[in-house]
Short mmCIF file of C-alpha atoms and ligand atoms in Angstrom, two decimals:
data_model
loop_
_atom_site.label_atom_id
_atom_site.label_comp_id
_atom_site.label_asym_id
_atom_site.label_seq_id
_atom_site.Cartn_x
_atom_site.Cartn_y
_atom_site.Cartn_z
CA UNK A 1 92.91 121.32 200.32
CA UNK A 2 90.60 124.26 199.58
CA UNK A 3 87.39 123.63 197.65
CA UNK A 4 88.12 122.83 194.03
CA UNK A 5 86.80 125.36 191.50
CA UNK A 6 83.74 124.79 189.37
CA UNK A 7 85.65 123.62 186.32
CA UNK A 8 87.44 120.98 188.36
CA UNK A 9 84.15 119.78 189.80
CA UNK A 10 82.44 119.72 186.40
CA UNK A 11 85.24 117.71 184.88
CA UNK A 12 85.28 115.47 187.91
CA UNK A 13 81.52 114.93 187.70
CA UNK A 14 81.75 114.09 184.00
CA UNK A 15 84.68 111.76 184.42
CA UNK A 16 86.70 114.08 182.17
CA UNK A 17 89.30 115.01 184.75
CA UNK A 18 92.71 115.74 183.30
CA UNK A 19 95.92 114.94 185.06
CA UNK A 20 95.77 118.39 186.61
CA UNK A 21 92.29 117.86 187.99
CA UNK A 22 92.32 114.19 188.79
CA UNK A 23 94.68 114.41 191.72
CA UNK A 24 93.98 111.96 194.50
CA UNK A 25 93.48 115.02 196.70
CA UNK A 26 90.46 116.09 194.61
CA UNK A 27 88.79 112.70 194.86
CA UNK A 28 89.63 112.56 198.52
CA UNK A 29 88.25 116.04 199.08
CA UNK A 30 84.99 115.26 197.31
CA UNK A 31 84.82 112.15 199.45
CA UNK A 32 84.89 114.06 202.71
CA UNK A 33 83.42 117.47 201.81
CA UNK A 34 79.63 117.38 201.85
CA UNK A 35 79.30 120.66 199.94
CA UNK A 36 81.51 119.52 197.07
CA UNK A 37 79.90 116.12 196.97
CA UNK A 38 76.49 117.73 196.73
CA UNK A 39 77.82 120.02 194.03
CA UNK A 40 79.06 117.04 192.01
CA UNK A 41 75.74 115.30 192.41
CA UNK A 42 73.84 118.42 191.41
CA UNK A 43 76.01 118.70 188.31
CA UNK A 44 75.29 115.11 187.41
CA UNK A 45 71.58 115.74 187.77
CA UNK A 46 71.81 118.80 185.54
CA UNK A 47 73.63 116.79 182.90
CA UNK A 48 71.11 113.98 183.19
CA UNK A 49 68.15 116.33 182.80
CA UNK A 50 69.71 118.27 179.92
CA UNK A 51 70.64 115.14 178.03
CA UNK A 52 67.16 113.71 178.47
CA UNK A 53 65.73 116.29 176.06
CA UNK A 54 62.92 114.47 174.35
CA UNK A 55 63.43 113.78 170.66
CA UNK A 56 60.31 113.16 168.57
CA UNK A 57 60.38 109.82 166.79
CA UNK A 58 60.11 110.36 163.02
CA UNK A 59 57.14 108.74 161.28
CA UNK A 60 57.58 105.35 159.59
CA UNK A 61 57.96 106.99 156.18
CA UNK A 62 60.98 108.93 157.32
CA UNK A 63 63.70 106.75 155.79
CA UNK A 64 61.97 106.51 152.42
CA UNK A 65 61.38 110.24 152.31
CA UNK A 66 64.98 110.94 153.25
CA UNK A 67 66.27 108.67 150.51
CA UNK A 68 64.06 110.31 147.86
CA UNK A 69 65.26 113.78 148.81
CA UNK A 70 68.87 112.68 149.00
CA UNK A 71 68.68 110.76 145.73
CA UNK A 72 67.54 113.90 143.92
CA UNK A 73 70.80 115.56 144.89
CA UNK A 74 73.17 112.76 143.96
CA UNK A 75 75.16 112.82 140.78
CA UNK A 76 75.52 109.43 139.15
CA UNK A 77 78.84 107.95 140.24
CA UNK A 78 81.67 108.89 137.93
CA UNK A 79 82.06 106.39 135.14
CA UNK A 80 85.83 106.50 135.35
CA UNK A 81 86.11 103.34 137.30
CA UNK A 82 84.74 99.84 137.17
CA UNK A 83 85.57 96.65 138.92
CA UNK A 84 86.69 95.42 135.54
CA UNK A 85 89.71 97.73 135.60
CA UNK A 86 91.18 96.59 138.76
CA UNK A 87 90.87 92.90 138.23
CA UNK A 88 91.70 92.91 134.55
CA UNK A 89 95.29 91.91 135.05
CA UNK A 90 94.40 88.93 137.08
CA UNK A 91 91.78 87.79 134.63
CA UNK A 92 94.61 86.52 132.51
CA UNK A 93 95.48 84.22 135.34
CA UNK A 94 91.97 82.93 135.79
CA UNK A 95 92.27 80.32 133.09
CA UNK A 96 95.49 78.74 134.19
CA UNK A 97 96.57 76.29 136.81
CA UNK A 98 97.32 77.25 140.37
CA UNK A 99 100.99 77.80 139.66
CA UNK A 100 100.09 80.30 136.98
CA UNK A 101 97.82 82.07 139.41
CA UNK A 102 100.63 82.40 141.92
CA UNK A 103 103.01 83.79 139.33
CA UNK A 104 100.41 86.15 137.97
CA UNK A 105 99.69 87.47 141.43
CA UNK A 106 103.37 88.05 141.93
CA UNK A 107 103.69 89.89 138.65
CA UNK A 108 100.52 91.87 139.11
CA UNK A 109 101.95 93.37 142.25
CA UNK A 110 104.78 94.79 140.18
CA UNK A 111 102.64 96.36 137.55
CA UNK A 112 102.60 100.07 137.81
CA UNK A 113 98.98 101.11 138.15
CA UNK A 114 98.46 103.20 135.05
CA UNK A 115 100.30 105.74 133.01
CA UNK A 116 100.41 108.73 135.29
CA UNK A 117 98.64 111.89 134.37
CA UNK A 118 98.03 114.98 136.41
CA UNK A 119 94.29 114.76 136.07
CA UNK A 120 92.54 114.95 139.40
CA UNK A 121 89.83 112.69 138.06
CA UNK A 122 92.41 110.00 137.79
CA UNK A 123 93.61 110.69 141.32
CA UNK A 124 90.07 110.29 142.58
CA UNK A 125 89.71 107.09 140.64
CA UNK A 126 92.86 105.79 142.23
CA UNK A 127 91.62 106.64 145.69
CA UNK A 128 88.35 104.85 145.01
CA UNK A 129 90.20 101.94 143.62
CA UNK A 130 92.36 101.75 146.72
CA UNK A 131 89.33 101.78 149.01
CA UNK A 132 87.72 98.96 147.05
CA UNK A 133 90.93 97.02 147.20
CA UNK A 134 91.14 97.50 150.95
CA UNK A 135 87.54 96.35 151.42
CA UNK A 136 87.84 93.25 149.28
CA UNK A 137 91.33 92.53 150.63
CA UNK A 138 90.02 92.61 154.20
CA UNK A 139 87.17 90.36 153.27
CA UNK A 140 89.47 87.82 151.66
CA UNK A 141 91.79 87.90 154.68
CA UNK A 142 88.93 87.04 156.97
CA UNK A 143 87.71 84.29 154.70
CA UNK A 144 91.21 82.93 154.50
CA UNK A 145 91.62 82.78 158.24
CA UNK A 146 88.36 80.83 158.60
CA UNK A 147 89.48 78.36 155.95
CA UNK A 148 92.82 78.00 157.70
CA UNK A 149 91.23 77.33 161.04
CA UNK A 150 88.90 74.73 159.59
CA UNK A 151 91.69 73.10 157.63
CA UNK A 152 93.95 72.92 160.67
CA UNK A 153 91.33 71.92 163.19
CA UNK A 154 92.38 68.68 164.83
CA UNK A 155 89.68 66.07 164.92
CA UNK A 156 89.84 64.65 168.39
CA UNK A 157 91.40 61.23 168.51
CA UNK A 158 88.99 58.45 169.27
CA UNK A 159 85.72 57.15 167.96
CA UNK A 160 83.43 58.64 165.37
CA UNK A 161 81.15 60.01 168.09
CA UNK A 162 83.64 62.71 169.06
CA UNK A 163 82.69 66.26 168.16
CA UNK A 164 84.66 69.40 167.38
CA UNK A 165 83.76 72.87 168.53
CA UNK A 166 83.57 75.19 165.51
CA UNK A 167 81.41 77.90 167.07
CA UNK A 168 84.01 80.61 166.39
CA UNK A 169 84.27 79.77 162.72
CA UNK A 170 80.52 79.40 162.48
CA UNK A 171 79.94 82.87 163.88
CA UNK A 172 82.53 84.48 161.64
CA UNK A 173 81.20 82.73 158.54
CA UNK A 174 77.81 84.16 159.37
CA UNK A 175 79.33 87.63 159.58
CA UNK A 176 81.09 87.32 156.24
CA UNK A 177 78.22 85.88 154.28
CA UNK A 178 76.43 89.13 153.51
CA UNK A 179 79.55 90.89 152.27
CA UNK A 180 80.55 87.87 150.24
CA UNK A 181 77.22 87.91 148.40
CA UNK A 182 77.45 91.61 147.65
CA UNK A 183 80.98 91.38 146.29
CA UNK A 184 80.14 88.32 144.21
CA UNK A 185 77.05 89.91 142.70
CA UNK A 186 79.00 93.01 141.79
CA UNK A 187 81.75 90.95 140.24
CA UNK A 188 79.19 89.02 138.19
CA UNK A 189 77.43 92.16 137.11
CA UNK A 190 80.65 93.72 135.90
CA UNK A 191 81.92 90.53 134.29
CA UNK A 192 84.78 89.81 136.65
CA UNK A 193 84.94 86.07 136.26
CA UNK A 194 87.92 85.51 138.56
CA UNK A 195 86.47 87.29 141.53
CA UNK A 196 83.00 85.93 140.94
CA UNK A 197 84.37 82.41 140.70
CA UNK A 198 86.40 82.47 143.87
CA UNK A 199 83.68 84.20 145.88
CA UNK A 200 81.15 81.85 144.32
CA UNK A 201 83.10 78.85 145.54
CA UNK A 202 83.48 80.40 148.93
CA UNK A 203 79.81 81.10 149.34
CA UNK A 204 78.30 77.61 149.75
CA UNK A 205 81.01 76.85 152.25
CA UNK A 206 80.21 79.98 154.25
CA UNK A 207 76.51 79.13 154.08
CA UNK A 208 77.16 75.64 155.33
CA UNK A 209 79.42 76.84 158.11
CA UNK A 210 77.01 79.59 159.14
CA UNK A 211 74.16 77.11 159.40
CA UNK A 212 76.06 74.33 161.08
CA UNK A 213 75.71 73.65 164.80
CA UNK A 214 78.49 74.97 167.01
CA UNK A 215 79.73 71.40 167.49
CA UNK A 216 80.05 68.97 164.60
CA UNK A 217 81.06 65.31 164.51
CA UNK A 218 84.66 64.80 163.45
CA UNK A 219 83.44 63.03 160.33
CA UNK A 220 81.70 66.23 159.23
CA UNK A 221 84.76 68.31 159.94
CA UNK A 222 86.85 65.95 157.83
CA UNK A 223 84.34 66.22 155.00
CA UNK A 224 84.61 70.00 155.15
CA UNK A 225 88.38 69.83 155.14
CA UNK A 226 88.33 67.55 152.10
CA UNK A 227 86.05 69.91 150.22
CA UNK A 228 88.34 72.83 150.92
CA UNK A 229 91.40 70.84 149.89
CA UNK A 230 89.87 69.30 146.76
CA UNK A 231 88.95 72.66 145.30
CA UNK A 232 92.20 74.30 146.26
CA UNK A 233 89.99 76.92 147.85
CA UNK A 234 92.46 78.09 150.45
CA UNK A 235 95.12 78.67 147.84
CA UNK A 236 92.72 80.46 145.53
CA UNK A 237 91.61 82.82 148.28
CA UNK A 238 95.18 83.37 149.38
CA UNK A 239 96.34 84.22 145.87
CA UNK A 240 93.46 86.59 145.29
CA UNK A 241 94.05 88.22 148.64
CA UNK A 242 97.77 88.74 148.16
CA UNK A 243 97.17 90.09 144.70
CA UNK A 244 94.60 92.53 146.00
CA UNK A 245 96.90 93.68 148.80
CA UNK A 246 99.82 94.22 146.48
CA UNK A 247 97.71 96.27 144.16
CA UNK A 248 96.33 98.16 147.09
CA UNK A 249 99.89 99.13 148.03
CA UNK A 250 100.69 100.08 144.47
CA UNK A 251 97.64 102.34 144.49
CA UNK A 252 98.65 103.91 147.77
CA UNK A 253 102.12 104.67 146.44
CA UNK A 254 100.71 106.04 143.22
CA UNK A 255 98.27 108.12 145.23
CA UNK A 256 101.07 109.54 147.36
CA UNK A 257 103.15 110.41 144.35
CA UNK A 258 100.48 112.41 142.58
CA UNK B 1 77.87 95.11 165.57
CA UNK B 2 80.66 93.56 163.58
CA UNK B 3 78.23 92.25 161.08
CA UNK B 4 76.62 95.64 160.70
CA UNK B 5 80.02 97.23 160.13
CA UNK B 6 80.99 94.57 157.63
CA UNK B 7 77.89 95.09 155.61
CA UNK B 8 78.28 98.89 155.79
CA UNK B 9 81.76 98.52 154.31
CA UNK B 10 80.48 96.20 151.62
CA UNK B 11 77.72 98.65 150.81
CA UNK B 12 80.19 101.52 150.58
CA UNK B 13 82.30 99.46 148.21
CA UNK B 14 79.26 98.88 146.01
CA UNK B 15 78.52 102.59 145.80
CA UNK B 16 82.13 103.32 144.95
CA UNK B 17 81.94 100.57 142.38
CA UNK B 18 79.29 102.59 140.55
CA UNK B 19 76.03 101.46 142.10
CA UNK B 20 74.40 104.69 143.26
CA UNK B 21 71.30 102.95 144.58
CA UNK B 22 73.40 100.92 146.98
CA UNK B 23 73.61 104.14 148.97
CA UNK B 24 69.92 103.78 149.77
CA UNK B 25 70.62 100.93 152.18
CA UNK B 26 73.05 103.15 154.08
CA UNK B 27 70.55 106.00 154.16
CA UNK B 28 67.82 103.76 155.49
CA UNK B 29 70.09 102.17 158.01
CA UNK B 30 71.50 105.35 159.53
CA UNK B 31 69.11 108.25 159.00
CA UNK B 32 67.04 107.77 162.15
CA UNK B 33 70.06 107.93 164.41
CA UNK B 34 71.34 110.98 162.55
CA UNK B 35 67.96 112.60 163.00
CA UNK B 36 68.25 112.26 166.78
CA UNK B 37 71.63 113.92 166.75
CA UNK B 38 70.47 116.73 164.47
CA UNK B 39 67.36 117.30 166.54
CA UNK B 40 69.35 117.54 169.74
CA UNK B 41 71.58 120.10 168.13
CA UNK B 42 68.97 122.26 166.40
CA UNK B 43 65.81 121.65 168.42
CA UNK B 44 63.19 121.38 165.65
CA UNK B 45 62.11 118.63 163.31
CA UNK B 46 62.18 120.38 159.99
CA UNK B 47 65.68 121.71 160.38
CA UNK B 48 66.79 118.35 161.74
CA UNK B 49 65.47 116.55 158.64
CA UNK B 50 67.24 119.00 156.39
CA UNK B 51 70.49 118.63 158.30
CA UNK B 52 70.33 114.87 157.89
CA UNK B 53 69.74 115.21 154.15
CA UNK B 54 72.65 117.65 153.83
CA UNK B 55 74.85 115.28 155.78
CA UNK B 56 73.96 112.29 153.62
CA UNK B 57 74.58 114.17 150.39
CA UNK B 58 77.88 115.42 151.78
CA UNK B 59 78.82 111.89 152.82
CA UNK B 60 78.02 110.55 149.36
CA UNK B 61 80.23 113.14 147.72
CA UNK B 62 83.19 112.36 149.90
CA UNK B 63 82.63 108.65 150.15
CA UNK B 64 85.95 108.00 148.46
CA UNK B 65 87.64 109.58 151.45
CA UNK B 66 86.07 107.12 153.86
CA UNK B 67 88.67 104.72 155.21
CA UNK B 68 87.07 101.32 155.03
CA UNK B 69 88.61 100.22 158.31
CA UNK B 70 86.81 103.00 160.16
CA UNK B 71 83.28 102.69 161.47
CA UNK B 72 80.89 104.04 158.87
CA UNK B 73 78.23 105.00 161.41
CA UNK B 74 80.72 107.13 163.35
CA UNK B 75 82.01 108.72 160.16
CA UNK B 76 78.46 109.69 159.19
CA UNK B 77 77.72 110.94 162.68
CA UNK B 78 80.68 113.29 162.51
CA UNK B 79 79.64 114.66 159.13
CA UNK B 80 76.13 115.20 160.48
CA UNK B 81 77.43 116.99 163.57
CA UNK B 82 79.32 119.38 161.31
CA UNK B 83 76.29 119.99 159.09
CA UNK B 84 74.29 120.82 162.20
CA UNK B 85 77.03 123.19 163.36
CA UNK B 86 77.06 124.94 160.00
CA UNK B 87 73.34 125.48 160.09
CA UNK B 88 73.33 126.70 163.68
CA UNK B 89 76.05 129.19 162.90
CA UNK B 90 74.16 130.40 159.86
CA UNK B 91 70.96 130.82 161.86
CA UNK B 92 72.47 132.70 164.76
CA UNK B 93 75.99 133.68 163.94
CA UNK B 94 76.35 135.88 167.02
CA UNK B 95 76.01 132.90 169.30
CA UNK B 96 79.24 131.23 168.46
CA UNK B 97 81.71 133.98 169.07
CA UNK B 98 83.93 133.34 171.97
CA UNK B 99 82.25 136.06 173.93
CA UNK B 100 82.74 135.79 177.65
CA UNK B 101 79.76 134.47 179.46
CA UNK B 102 77.42 137.19 180.61
CA UNK B 103 77.83 138.47 184.13
CA UNK B 104 74.99 136.53 185.59
CA UNK B 105 76.48 133.41 184.02
CA UNK B 106 79.81 134.06 185.63
CA UNK B 107 78.47 134.70 189.08
CA UNK B 108 79.03 131.10 189.85
CA UNK B 109 77.95 129.92 193.22
CA UNK B 110 80.89 128.26 194.91
CA UNK B 111 80.31 124.80 196.25
CA UNK B 112 79.59 126.24 199.65
CA UNK B 113 76.76 128.40 198.33
CA UNK B 114 74.99 125.42 196.90
CA UNK B 115 72.42 124.33 199.39
CA UNK B 116 71.87 120.59 199.38
CA UNK B 117 68.62 120.09 197.53
CA UNK B 118 66.25 117.19 197.47
CA UNK B 119 65.98 116.92 193.73
CA UNK B 120 65.26 113.38 192.62
CA UNK B 121 68.20 111.18 191.71
CA UNK B 122 68.76 110.17 188.10
CA UNK B 123 67.00 106.87 188.72
CA UNK B 124 63.68 108.57 189.15
CA UNK B 125 64.23 111.34 186.69
CA UNK B 126 60.80 112.51 185.63
CA UNK B 127 60.96 115.63 183.57
CA UNK B 128 57.93 117.85 183.88
CA UNK B 129 56.70 119.88 180.96
CA UNK B 130 58.02 122.97 182.68
CA UNK B 131 61.45 121.50 183.14
CA UNK B 132 61.37 120.24 179.57
CA UNK B 133 60.77 123.77 178.36
CA UNK B 134 63.60 124.88 180.64
CA UNK B 135 65.93 122.38 179.03
CA UNK B 136 65.08 123.77 175.59
CA UNK B 137 65.75 127.32 176.69
CA UNK B 138 68.94 126.26 178.41
CA UNK B 139 70.15 124.42 175.31
CA UNK B 140 69.42 127.48 173.20
CA UNK B 141 71.65 129.55 175.43
CA UNK B 142 74.66 127.48 174.33
CA UNK B 143 76.85 128.41 171.41
CA UNK B 144 76.83 126.00 168.47
CA UNK B 145 80.17 124.55 169.51
CA UNK B 146 79.16 124.18 173.14
CA UNK B 147 75.94 122.47 172.18
CA UNK B 148 77.68 120.09 169.82
CA UNK B 149 80.33 119.30 172.41
CA UNK B 150 77.72 118.70 175.08
CA UNK B 151 75.57 116.40 172.93
CA UNK B 152 78.56 114.40 171.75
CA UNK B 153 80.03 114.06 175.24
CA UNK B 154 77.01 113.58 177.45
CA UNK B 155 74.30 112.19 175.20
CA UNK B 156 76.26 110.06 172.78
CA UNK B 157 79.24 109.34 175.01
CA UNK B 158 82.11 110.31 172.71
CA UNK B 159 85.55 110.84 174.21
CA UNK B 160 87.06 114.31 174.41
CA UNK B 161 89.60 113.24 171.76
CA UNK B 162 86.88 112.15 169.33
CA UNK B 163 84.97 115.36 169.87
CA UNK B 164 88.10 117.43 169.33
CA UNK B 165 88.71 115.64 166.04
CA UNK B 166 85.12 116.10 164.90
CA UNK B 167 84.89 119.77 165.80
CA UNK B 168 88.44 120.47 164.68
CA UNK B 169 89.43 121.91 168.05
CA UNK B 170 92.34 121.15 170.31
CA UNK B 171 91.81 119.13 173.46
CA UNK B 172 91.83 122.14 175.76
CA UNK B 173 89.28 124.05 173.72
CA UNK B 174 87.08 120.97 173.53
CA UNK B 175 87.13 120.49 177.28
CA UNK B 176 86.35 124.14 177.70
CA UNK B 177 83.35 123.87 175.41
CA UNK B 178 81.96 120.95 177.38
CA UNK B 179 82.71 122.79 180.61
CA UNK B 180 81.03 126.02 179.50
CA UNK B 181 78.02 124.06 178.27
CA UNK B 182 77.54 122.33 181.61
CA UNK B 183 78.15 125.60 183.46
CA UNK B 184 75.46 127.42 181.48
CA UNK B 185 73.02 124.53 181.74
CA UNK B 186 73.54 124.52 185.46
CA UNK B 187 72.69 128.23 185.75
CA UNK B 188 69.48 127.66 183.86
CA UNK B 189 68.36 124.36 185.23
CA UNK B 190 69.36 124.19 188.84
CA UNK B 191 66.77 126.72 190.03
CA UNK B 192 64.05 124.89 188.06
CA UNK B 193 65.15 121.56 189.40
CA UNK B 194 65.04 122.45 193.07
CA UNK B 195 61.73 124.27 192.53
CA UNK B 196 60.22 121.29 190.77
CA UNK B 197 61.26 118.64 193.19
ZN1 ZN C 1 84.69 121.13 199.26
#
């Protein structure tokens, strides 16, 4: 093989070789040809030097200053949308028993989003709504899977001294806690009782899980399971989640139509 | 990482829910990293700060187009890269035409012409003031696209596909931009590097 050209060597040096330039022959050639090997090394040095360009560290006031300048430019968010809108249907269900919740969730999925208009403002609102639904839907899915795992965890047979490893659930609860608080506070602020309630019930459980050791005695696990079961928490989260996902799909369809 | 992403998504949802000030957390969390990118692209602090501000305002205005499953930091980074590109093109529009490299740029030494040098390996990379100035000059010789492609590929480690998507180029053109960037940098820096050993 003759010496590869510069482009081949540059791509080789950067690990960007395409199928055309990553032939075994090229690698083999670079392996045995001192000149090409030196060329590759020189290229790597050039890249290393060029990418080491020193960047001054902004002063400690940088973030605050940036926010003030940015904030001056921001319009207040459009008032066309509130959390109230998108949970209003389900609020009807908040008062009833679990069965009512399930039926309401089912029905809510069939509601057409809103009377359609051609206004682009409405289209934007629908897109925003869909993004919110996706975010909260994802959050509820994750919460649900933690609850499921805890509920289905098998206490080891044997004496009360046995422990169960819940490190996975503990770590994930910790990850979800911040988002849960934010969503709950927003729901409270905007008067969304259903969402606030469910997230509010979820929160102490997430706190407890996040702060628990990675191994707990089986007795503690059973206590957790009982708390989840007694409050019907898993079902509540599941209903809210499926409702949110169905509405999310309705929004997507509506968005595609307009 | 996951936790950071989760709370970014939650914060985005709050902003979309009508809480403008929730955007502040995102600004404070990401602006320093964006500054580094902008500085590497434009080469001076004042322009870099302005690029970051432009990028954040732009991000706020199109926040409803952010897919919540994507990584918010990456999304912002891409907006910032494009703001930097816009400004570079405005400042020196002639630089970004696809003009062929000048003759001296094209007179590439073949591998055989490259004498083995004793430049230090990357592990003991100490950049003298002189070489630092050389790097600046070399970076300024790149077109806006080449510079963006180089920074994304070799400083921030993005894949060719991600760069192509960000710069709105096809894969071939993206590779070419990275290639031309490295080629030009080599012309500028290699003599300095062997001299400064
Ligand atoms: Zn060779």
